[in-house]
XYZ file of N, CA and C in Angstrom:
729
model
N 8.206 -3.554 -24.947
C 7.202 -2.527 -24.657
C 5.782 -3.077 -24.685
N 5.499 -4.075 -25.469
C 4.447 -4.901 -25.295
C 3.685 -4.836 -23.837
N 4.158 -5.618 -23.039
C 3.446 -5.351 -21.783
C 2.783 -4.246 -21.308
N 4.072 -2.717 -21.091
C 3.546 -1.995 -20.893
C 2.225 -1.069 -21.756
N 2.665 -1.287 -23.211
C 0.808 -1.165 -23.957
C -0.140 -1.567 -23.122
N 0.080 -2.906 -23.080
C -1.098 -4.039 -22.561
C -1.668 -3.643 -20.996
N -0.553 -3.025 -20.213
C -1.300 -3.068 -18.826
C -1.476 -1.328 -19.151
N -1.302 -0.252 -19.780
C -1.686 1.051 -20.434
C -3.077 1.057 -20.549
N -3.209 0.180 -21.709
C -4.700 0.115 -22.104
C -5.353 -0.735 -21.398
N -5.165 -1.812 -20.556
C -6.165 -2.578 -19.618
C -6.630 -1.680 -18.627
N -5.187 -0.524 -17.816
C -5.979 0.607 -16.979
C -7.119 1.457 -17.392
N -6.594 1.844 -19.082
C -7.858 3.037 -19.271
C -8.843 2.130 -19.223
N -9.227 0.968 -19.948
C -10.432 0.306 -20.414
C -11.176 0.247 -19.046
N -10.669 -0.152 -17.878
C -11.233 -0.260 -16.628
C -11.754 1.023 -16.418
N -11.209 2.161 -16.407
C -11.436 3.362 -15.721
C -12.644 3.585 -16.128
N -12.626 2.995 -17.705
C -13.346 4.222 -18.299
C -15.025 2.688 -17.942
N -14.890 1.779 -17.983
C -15.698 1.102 -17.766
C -16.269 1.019 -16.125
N -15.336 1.446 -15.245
C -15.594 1.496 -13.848
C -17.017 2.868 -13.613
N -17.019 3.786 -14.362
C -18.642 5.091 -14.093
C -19.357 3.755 -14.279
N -19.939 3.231 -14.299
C -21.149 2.646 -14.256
C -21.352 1.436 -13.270
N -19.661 1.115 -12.678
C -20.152 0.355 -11.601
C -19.878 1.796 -10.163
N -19.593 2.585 -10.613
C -19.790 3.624 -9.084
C -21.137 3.877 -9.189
N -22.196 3.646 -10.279
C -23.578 4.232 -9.721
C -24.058 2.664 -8.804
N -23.430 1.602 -9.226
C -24.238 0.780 -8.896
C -23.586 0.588 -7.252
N -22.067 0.933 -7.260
C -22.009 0.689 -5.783
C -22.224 1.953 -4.980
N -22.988 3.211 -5.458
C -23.822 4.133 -5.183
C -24.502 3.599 -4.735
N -25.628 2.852 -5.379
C -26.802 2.104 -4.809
C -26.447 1.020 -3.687
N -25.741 -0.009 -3.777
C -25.223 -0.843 -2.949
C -25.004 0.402 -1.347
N -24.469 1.376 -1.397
C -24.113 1.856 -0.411
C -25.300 2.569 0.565
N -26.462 2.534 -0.004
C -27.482 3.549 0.613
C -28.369 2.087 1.325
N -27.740 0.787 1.223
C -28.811 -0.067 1.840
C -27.121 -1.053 2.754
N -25.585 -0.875 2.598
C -25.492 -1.490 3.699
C -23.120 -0.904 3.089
N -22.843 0.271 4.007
C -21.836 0.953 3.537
C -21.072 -0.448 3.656
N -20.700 -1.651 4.235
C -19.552 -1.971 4.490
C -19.473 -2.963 3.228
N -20.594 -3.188 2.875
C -21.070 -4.132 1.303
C -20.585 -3.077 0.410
N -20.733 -2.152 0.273
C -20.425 -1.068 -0.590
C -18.640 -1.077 -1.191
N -17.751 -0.987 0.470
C -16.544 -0.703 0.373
C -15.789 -2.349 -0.131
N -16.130 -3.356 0.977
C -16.057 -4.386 0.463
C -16.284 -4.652 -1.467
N -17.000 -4.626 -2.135
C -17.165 -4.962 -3.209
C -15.881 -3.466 -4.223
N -16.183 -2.665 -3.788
C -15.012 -1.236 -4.127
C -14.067 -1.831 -4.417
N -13.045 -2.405 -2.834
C -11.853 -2.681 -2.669
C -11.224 -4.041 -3.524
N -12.583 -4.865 -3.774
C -12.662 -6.546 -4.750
C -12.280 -5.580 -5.948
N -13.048 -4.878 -6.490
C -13.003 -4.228 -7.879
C -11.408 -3.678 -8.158
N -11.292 -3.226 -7.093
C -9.693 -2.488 -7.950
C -8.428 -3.937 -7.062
N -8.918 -4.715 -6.570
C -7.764 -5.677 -6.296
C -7.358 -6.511 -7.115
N -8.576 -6.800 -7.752
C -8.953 -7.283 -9.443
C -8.255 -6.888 -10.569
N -8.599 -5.628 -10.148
C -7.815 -4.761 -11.186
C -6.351 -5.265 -11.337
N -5.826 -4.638 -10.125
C -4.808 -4.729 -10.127
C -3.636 -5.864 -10.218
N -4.577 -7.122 -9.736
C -3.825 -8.457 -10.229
C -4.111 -8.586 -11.720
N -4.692 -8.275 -12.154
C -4.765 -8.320 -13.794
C -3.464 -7.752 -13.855
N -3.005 -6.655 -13.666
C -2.015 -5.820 -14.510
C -0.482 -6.268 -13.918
N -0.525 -7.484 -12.592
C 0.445 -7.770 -12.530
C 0.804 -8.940 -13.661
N -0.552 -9.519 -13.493
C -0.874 -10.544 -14.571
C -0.003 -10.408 -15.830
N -0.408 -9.301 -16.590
C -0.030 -8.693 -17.662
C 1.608 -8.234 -18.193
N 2.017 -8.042 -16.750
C 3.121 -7.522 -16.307
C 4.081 -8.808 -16.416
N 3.785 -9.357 -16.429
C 4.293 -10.913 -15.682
C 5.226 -10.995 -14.458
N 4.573 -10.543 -13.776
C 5.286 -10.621 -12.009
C 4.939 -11.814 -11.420
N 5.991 -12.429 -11.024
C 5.918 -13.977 -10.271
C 6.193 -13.478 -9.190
N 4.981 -13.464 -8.183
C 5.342 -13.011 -6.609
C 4.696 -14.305 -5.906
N 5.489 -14.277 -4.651
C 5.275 -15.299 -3.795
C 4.935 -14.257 -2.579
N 3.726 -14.980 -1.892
C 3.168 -14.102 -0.795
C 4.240 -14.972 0.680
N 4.636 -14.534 1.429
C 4.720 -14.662 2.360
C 4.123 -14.413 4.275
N 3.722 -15.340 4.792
C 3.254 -14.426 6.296
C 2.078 -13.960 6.479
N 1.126 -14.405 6.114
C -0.224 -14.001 5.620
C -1.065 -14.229 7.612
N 0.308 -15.122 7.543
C -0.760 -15.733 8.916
C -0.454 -14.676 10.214
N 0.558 -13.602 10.048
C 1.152 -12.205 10.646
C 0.040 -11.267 11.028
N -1.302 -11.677 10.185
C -1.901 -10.174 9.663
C -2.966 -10.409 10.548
N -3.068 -9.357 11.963
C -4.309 -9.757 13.012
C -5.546 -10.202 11.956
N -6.717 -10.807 12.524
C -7.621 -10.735 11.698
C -9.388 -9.953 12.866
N -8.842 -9.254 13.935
C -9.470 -9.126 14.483
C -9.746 -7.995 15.025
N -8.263 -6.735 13.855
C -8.887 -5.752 14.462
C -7.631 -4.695 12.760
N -8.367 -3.403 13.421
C -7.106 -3.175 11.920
C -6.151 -2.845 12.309
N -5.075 -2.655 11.220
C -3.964 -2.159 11.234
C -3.040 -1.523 10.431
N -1.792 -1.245 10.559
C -1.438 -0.037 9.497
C -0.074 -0.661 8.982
N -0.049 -1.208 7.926
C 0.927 -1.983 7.245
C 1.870 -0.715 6.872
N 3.195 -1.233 7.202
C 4.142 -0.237 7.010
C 5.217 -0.919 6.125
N 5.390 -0.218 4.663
C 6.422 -0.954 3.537
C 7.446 -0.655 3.520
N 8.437 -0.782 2.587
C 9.691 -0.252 2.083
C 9.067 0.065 0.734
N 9.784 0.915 -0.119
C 9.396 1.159 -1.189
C 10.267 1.341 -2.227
N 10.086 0.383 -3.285
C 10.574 0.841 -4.348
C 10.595 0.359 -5.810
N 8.825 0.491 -5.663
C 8.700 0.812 -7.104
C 7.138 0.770 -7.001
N 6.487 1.528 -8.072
C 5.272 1.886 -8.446
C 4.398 0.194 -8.231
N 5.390 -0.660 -8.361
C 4.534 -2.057 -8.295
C 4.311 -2.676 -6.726
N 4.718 -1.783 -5.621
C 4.449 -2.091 -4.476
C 3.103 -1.555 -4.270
N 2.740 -0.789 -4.741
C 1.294 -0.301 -4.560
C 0.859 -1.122 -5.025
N 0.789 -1.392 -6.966
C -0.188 -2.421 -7.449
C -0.535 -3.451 -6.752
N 1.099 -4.507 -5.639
C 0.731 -5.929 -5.444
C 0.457 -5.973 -4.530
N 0.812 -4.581 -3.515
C 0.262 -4.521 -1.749
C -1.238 -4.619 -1.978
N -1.864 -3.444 -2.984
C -3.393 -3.619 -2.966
C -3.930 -4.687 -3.435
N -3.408 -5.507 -4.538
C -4.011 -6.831 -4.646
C -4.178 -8.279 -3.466
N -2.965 -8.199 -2.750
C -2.410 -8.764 -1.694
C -3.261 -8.984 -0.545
N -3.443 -7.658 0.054
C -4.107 -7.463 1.213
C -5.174 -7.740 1.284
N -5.607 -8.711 2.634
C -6.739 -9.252 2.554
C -7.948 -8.808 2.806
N -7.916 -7.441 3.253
C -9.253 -6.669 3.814
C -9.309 -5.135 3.515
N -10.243 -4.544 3.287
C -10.287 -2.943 2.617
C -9.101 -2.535 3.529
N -8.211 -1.607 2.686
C -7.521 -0.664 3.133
C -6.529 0.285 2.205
N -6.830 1.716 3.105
C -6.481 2.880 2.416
C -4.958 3.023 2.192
N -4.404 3.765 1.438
C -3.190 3.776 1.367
C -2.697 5.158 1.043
N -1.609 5.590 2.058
C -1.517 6.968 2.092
C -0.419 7.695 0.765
N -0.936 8.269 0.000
C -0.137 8.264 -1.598
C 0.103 9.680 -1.688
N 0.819 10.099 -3.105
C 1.506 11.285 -3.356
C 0.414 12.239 -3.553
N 0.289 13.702 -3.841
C -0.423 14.179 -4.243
C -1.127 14.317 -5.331
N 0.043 13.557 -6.066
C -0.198 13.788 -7.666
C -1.301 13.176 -8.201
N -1.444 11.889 -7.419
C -2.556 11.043 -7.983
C -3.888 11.783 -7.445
N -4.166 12.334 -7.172
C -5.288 13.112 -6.775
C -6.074 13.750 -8.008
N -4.649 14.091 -9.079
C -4.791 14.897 -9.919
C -5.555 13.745 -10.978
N -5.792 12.476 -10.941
C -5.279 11.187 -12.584
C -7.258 11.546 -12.022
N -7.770 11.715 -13.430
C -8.860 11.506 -13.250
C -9.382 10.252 -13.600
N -10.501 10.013 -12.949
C -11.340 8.832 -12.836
C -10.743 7.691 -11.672
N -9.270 7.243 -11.670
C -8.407 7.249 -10.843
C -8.678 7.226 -9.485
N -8.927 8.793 -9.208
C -8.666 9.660 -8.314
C -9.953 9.249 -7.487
N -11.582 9.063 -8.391
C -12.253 8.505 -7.729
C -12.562 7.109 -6.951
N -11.623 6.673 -7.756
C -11.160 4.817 -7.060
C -10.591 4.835 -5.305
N -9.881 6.059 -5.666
C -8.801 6.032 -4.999
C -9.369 6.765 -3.227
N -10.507 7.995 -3.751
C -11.097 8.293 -2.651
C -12.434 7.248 -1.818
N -12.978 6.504 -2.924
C -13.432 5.379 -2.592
C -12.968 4.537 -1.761
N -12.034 3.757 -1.795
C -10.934 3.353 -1.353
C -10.461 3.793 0.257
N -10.782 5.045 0.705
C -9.950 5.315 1.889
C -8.667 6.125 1.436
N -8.061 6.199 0.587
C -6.810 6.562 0.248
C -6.599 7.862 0.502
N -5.607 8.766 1.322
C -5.706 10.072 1.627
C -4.237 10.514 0.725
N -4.321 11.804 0.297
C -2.873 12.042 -0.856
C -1.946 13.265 0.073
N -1.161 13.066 0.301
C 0.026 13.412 1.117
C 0.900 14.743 0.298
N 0.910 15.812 1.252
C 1.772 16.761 -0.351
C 3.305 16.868 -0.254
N 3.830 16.570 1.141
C 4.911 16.417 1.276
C 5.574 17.962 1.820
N 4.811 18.950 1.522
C 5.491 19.930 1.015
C 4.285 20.785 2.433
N 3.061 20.245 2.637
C 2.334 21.589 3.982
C 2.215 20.278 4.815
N 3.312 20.849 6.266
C 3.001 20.263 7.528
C 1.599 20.214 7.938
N 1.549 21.049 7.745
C 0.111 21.612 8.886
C -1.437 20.376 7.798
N -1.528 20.715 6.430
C -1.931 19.655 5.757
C -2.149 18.056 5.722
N -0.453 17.660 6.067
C -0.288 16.436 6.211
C -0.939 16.082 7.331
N -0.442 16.949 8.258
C -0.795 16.765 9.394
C -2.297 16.513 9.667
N -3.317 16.866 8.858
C -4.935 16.618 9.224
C -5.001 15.279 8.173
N -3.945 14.911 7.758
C -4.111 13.695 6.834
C -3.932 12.361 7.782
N -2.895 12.407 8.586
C -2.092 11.558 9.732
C -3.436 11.398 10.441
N -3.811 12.749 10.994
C -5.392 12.521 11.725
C -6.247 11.557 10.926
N -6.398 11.964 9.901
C -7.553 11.703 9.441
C -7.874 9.873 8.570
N -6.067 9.655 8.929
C -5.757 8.016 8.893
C -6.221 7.388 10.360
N -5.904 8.155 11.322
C -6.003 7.546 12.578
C -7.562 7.102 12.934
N -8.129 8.427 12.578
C -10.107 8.142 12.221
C -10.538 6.969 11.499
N -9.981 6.398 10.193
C -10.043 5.274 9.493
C -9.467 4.125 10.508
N -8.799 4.085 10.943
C -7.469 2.637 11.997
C -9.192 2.503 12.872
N -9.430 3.672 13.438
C -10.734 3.574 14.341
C -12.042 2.888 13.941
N -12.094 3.121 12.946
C -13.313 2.853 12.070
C -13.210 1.614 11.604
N -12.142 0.693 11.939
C -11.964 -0.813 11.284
C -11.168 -0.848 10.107
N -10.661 0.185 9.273
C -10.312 0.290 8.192
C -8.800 0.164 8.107
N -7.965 -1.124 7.728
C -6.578 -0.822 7.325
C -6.049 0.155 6.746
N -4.528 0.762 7.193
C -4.161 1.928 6.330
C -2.806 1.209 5.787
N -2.380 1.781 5.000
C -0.764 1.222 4.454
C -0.131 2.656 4.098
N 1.121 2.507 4.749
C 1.824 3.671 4.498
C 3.358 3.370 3.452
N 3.808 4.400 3.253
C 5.480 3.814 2.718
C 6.089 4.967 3.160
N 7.068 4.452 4.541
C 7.197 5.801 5.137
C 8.900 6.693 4.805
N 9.606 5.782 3.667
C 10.620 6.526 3.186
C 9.850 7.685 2.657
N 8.768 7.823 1.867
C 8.074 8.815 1.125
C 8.007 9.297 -0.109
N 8.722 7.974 -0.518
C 9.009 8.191 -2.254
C 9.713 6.792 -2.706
N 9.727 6.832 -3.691
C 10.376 5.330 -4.389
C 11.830 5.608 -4.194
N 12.809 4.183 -3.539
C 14.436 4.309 -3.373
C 14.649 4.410 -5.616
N 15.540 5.881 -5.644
C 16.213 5.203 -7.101
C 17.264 4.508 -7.172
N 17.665 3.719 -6.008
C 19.199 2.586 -5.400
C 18.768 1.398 -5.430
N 17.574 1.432 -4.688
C 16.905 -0.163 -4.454
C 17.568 0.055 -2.948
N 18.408 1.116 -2.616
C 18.946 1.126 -1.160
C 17.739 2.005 0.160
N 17.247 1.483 1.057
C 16.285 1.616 1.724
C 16.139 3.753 2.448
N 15.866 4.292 1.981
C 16.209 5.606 2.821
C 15.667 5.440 4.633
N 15.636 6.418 4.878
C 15.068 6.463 6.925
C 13.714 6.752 6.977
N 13.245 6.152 7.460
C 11.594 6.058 7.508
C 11.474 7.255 8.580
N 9.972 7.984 7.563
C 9.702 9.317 8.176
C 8.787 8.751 9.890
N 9.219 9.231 11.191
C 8.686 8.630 12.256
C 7.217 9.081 12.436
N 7.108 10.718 11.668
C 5.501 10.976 11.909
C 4.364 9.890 11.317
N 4.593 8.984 10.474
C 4.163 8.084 9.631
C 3.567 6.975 11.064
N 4.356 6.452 11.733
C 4.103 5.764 12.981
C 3.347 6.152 13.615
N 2.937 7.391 13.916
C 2.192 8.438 14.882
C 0.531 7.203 14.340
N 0.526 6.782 13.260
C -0.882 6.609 12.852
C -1.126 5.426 14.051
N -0.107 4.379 14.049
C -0.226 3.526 14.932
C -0.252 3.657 16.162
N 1.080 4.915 16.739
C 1.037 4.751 18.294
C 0.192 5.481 18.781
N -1.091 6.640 18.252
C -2.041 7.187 18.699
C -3.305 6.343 18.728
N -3.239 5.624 18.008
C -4.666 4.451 17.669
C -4.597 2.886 18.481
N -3.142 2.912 18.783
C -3.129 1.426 19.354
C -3.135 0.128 18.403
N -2.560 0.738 16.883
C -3.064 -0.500 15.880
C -1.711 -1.181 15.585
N -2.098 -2.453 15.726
C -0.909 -3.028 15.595
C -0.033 -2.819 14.212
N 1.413 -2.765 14.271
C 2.428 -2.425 12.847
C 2.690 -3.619 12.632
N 2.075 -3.777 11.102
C 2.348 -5.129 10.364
C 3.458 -4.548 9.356
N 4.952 -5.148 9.421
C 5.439 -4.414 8.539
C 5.686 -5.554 6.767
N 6.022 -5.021 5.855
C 5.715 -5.018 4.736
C 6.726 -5.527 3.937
N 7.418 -6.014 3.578
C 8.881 -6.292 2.831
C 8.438 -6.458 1.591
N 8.995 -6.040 0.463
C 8.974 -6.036 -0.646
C 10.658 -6.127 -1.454
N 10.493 -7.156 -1.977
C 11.701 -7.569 -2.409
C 11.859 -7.759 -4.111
N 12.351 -6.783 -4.649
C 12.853 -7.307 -6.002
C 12.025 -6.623 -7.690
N 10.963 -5.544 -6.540
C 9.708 -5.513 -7.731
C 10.502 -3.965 -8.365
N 11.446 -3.245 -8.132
C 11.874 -2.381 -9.042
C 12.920 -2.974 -10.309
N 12.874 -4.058 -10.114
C 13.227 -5.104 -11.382
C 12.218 -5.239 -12.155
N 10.478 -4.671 -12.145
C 9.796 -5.028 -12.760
C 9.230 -3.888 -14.051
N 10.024 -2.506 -13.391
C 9.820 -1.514 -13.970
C 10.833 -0.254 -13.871
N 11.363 -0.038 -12.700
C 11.776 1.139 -12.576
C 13.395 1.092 -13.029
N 13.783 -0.497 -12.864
C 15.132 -0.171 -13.460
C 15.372 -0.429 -14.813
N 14.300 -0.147 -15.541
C 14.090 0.053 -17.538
C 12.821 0.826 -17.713
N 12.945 1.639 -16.895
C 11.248 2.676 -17.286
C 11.610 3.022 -18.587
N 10.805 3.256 -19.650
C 8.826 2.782 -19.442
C 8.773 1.240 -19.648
N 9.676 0.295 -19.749
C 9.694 -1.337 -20.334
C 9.264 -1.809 -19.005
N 8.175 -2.641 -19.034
C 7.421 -3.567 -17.884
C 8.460 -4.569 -18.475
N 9.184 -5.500 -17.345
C 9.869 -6.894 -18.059
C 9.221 -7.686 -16.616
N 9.226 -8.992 -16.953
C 9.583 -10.195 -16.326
C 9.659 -9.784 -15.010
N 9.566 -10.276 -14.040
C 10.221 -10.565 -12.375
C 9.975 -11.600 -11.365
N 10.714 -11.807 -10.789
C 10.666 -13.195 -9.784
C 10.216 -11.700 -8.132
N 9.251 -11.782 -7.688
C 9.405 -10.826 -6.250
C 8.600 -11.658 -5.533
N 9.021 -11.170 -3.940
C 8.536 -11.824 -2.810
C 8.409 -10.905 -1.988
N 7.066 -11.107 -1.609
C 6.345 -10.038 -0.361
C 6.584 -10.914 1.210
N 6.837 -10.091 1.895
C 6.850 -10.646 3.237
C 6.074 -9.830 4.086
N 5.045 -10.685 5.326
C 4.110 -9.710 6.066
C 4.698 -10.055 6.949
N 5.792 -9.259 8.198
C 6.400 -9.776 8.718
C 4.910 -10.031 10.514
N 5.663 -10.087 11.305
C 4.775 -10.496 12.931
C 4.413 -9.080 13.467
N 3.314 -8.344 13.705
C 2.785 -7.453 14.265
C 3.999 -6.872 15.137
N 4.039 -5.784 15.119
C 4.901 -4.831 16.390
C 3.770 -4.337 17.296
N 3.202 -4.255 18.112
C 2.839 -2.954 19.004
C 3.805 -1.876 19.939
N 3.639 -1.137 18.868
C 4.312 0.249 19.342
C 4.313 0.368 20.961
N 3.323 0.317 21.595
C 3.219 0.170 22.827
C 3.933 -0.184 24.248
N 4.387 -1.566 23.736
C 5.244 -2.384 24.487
C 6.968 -1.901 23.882
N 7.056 -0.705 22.960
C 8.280 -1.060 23.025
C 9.410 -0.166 23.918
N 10.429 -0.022 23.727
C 11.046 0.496 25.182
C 12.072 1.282 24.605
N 12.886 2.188 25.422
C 14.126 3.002 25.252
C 14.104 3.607 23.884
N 15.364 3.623 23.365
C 15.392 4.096 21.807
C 14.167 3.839 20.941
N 14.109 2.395 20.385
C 12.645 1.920 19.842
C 10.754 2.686 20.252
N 10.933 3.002 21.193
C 10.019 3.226 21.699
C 10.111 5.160 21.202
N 11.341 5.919 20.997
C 11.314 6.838 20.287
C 11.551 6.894 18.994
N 12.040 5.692 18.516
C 11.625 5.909 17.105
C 11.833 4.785 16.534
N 9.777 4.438 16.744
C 9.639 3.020 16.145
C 9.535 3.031 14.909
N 9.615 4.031 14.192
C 10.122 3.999 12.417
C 11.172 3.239 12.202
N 12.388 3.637 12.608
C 13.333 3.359 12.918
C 13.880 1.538 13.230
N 12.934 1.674 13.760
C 12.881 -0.185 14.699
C 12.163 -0.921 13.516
N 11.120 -0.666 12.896
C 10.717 -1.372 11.784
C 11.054 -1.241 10.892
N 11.894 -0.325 10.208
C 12.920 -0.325 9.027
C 13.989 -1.645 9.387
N 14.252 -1.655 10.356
C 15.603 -2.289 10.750
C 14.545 -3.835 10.679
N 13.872 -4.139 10.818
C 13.094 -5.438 10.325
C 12.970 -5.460 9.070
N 12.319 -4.642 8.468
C 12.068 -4.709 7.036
C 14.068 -5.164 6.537
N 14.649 -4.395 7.217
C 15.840 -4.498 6.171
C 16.770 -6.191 6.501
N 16.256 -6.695 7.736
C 16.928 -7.737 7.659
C 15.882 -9.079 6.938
N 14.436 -9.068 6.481
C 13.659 -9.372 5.658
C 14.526 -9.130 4.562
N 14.819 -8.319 3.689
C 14.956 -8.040 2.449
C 16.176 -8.691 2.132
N 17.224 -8.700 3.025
C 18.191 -8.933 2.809
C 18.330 -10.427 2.799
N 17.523 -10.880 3.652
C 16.689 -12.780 3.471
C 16.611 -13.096 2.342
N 15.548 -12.399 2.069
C 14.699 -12.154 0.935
C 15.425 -12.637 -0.911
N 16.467 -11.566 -0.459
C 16.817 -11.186 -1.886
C 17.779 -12.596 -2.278
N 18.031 -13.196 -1.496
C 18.926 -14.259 -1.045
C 17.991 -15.683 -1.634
N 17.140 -15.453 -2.095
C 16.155 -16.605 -2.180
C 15.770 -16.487 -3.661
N 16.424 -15.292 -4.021
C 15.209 -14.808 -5.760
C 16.851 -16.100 -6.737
């Protein structure tokens, strides 16, 4: 249980130490916004490799060289476990939002990281809601801003992959942004299969080769959720083969 104390109290200590750098990247923001978000997104990537740190997660990055660098895009994961968020946001090389549960909306202080950030909170539960959320990712893809989705829509409790929701794609094939998809291999070994015990883990991220939705054809082309699950899953299955 050690660990999990340790990365417990390293979150509050940040939170509660982070009010005084939002006035200052307050100020930073009224003389140049992209200095603003830039230094934001350093602050909690920071963060968050600390607490893998803490965690002791041995991840190996894979595919880095996958990730356009010339325009944005909307990284699409598999999911399954609370530590794909932590190591996707440490990971990724350029600001980007990540589309999350509702709940976290609720974690205060958190919550302001998190709207900082780009991050829009998803309720699962009002179409019509989500639905100005999907928009309102597509406005960010426009704006230069990476989004990351996890389009099963919840953590697997199997480690077995569920069907990726296709409205999730809509962010890409309305914007034209290329789908970088996401593999995550091995990190519900780091927590979820002994919650609340943080232990040990060997995981490997894979950024697999851009899709554009665009070019793709027949079936795929109706449900490119579908088509990039089926990548992600022959990644993982690589993947797991290597731990």
């Amino acid at each position: 249980m050690l660990r999990t104390i340790l990365a417990i109290t390293f979150v509050t200590l940040f939170l509660i130490i982070s009010i005084p750098i939002w006035v200052i990247l307050f100020i930073v923001g009224l003389f140049s916004k992209k200095a603003k978000d830039v230094i934001g997104y350093k602050c909690v990537a920071w963060a968050f490799g600390v607490i893998a740190f803490i965690s002791g997660v041995d991840y190996t990055v894979n595919g880095y060289e996958n990730i356009p660098k010339d325009k944005s895009v909307l990284f699409v994961g598999n999911h399954q476990s609370f530590f794909d968020v932590i190591l996707g946001y440490h990971i990724c090389p350029a600001v980007t939002g990540f589309l999350s549960k509702k709940t976290f909306e609720k974690i205060p202080l958190l919550n302001v990281w998190m709207y900082m950030n780009y991050c829009l909170f998803l309720t699962r539960t009002d179409p019509r809601t989500d639905l100005k959320l999907i928009i309102k990712a597509q406005e960010y893809i426009k704006a230069g801003i990476n989004m990351f989705v996890f389009p099963e829509g919840t953590r697997s409790k199997t480690g077995e992959m569920a069907e990726f929701h296709e409205a999730s794609l809509k962010i890409a094939v309305r914007t034209g942004a290329p789908v970088v998809p996401v593999c995550f291999t091995n990190t519900r070994n780091v927590l979820e299969t002994h919650t609340p015990r943080i232990k040990k883990a060997k995981v490997i991220i894979t950024f697999l080769p851009p899709v554009d939705c665009g070019t793709l054809e027949g079936e795929n082309k109706k449900r490119p959720g579908a088509y990039v699950r089926s990548l992600i899953a022959t990644q993982l299955e690589a993947d797991a083969k290597l731990l």
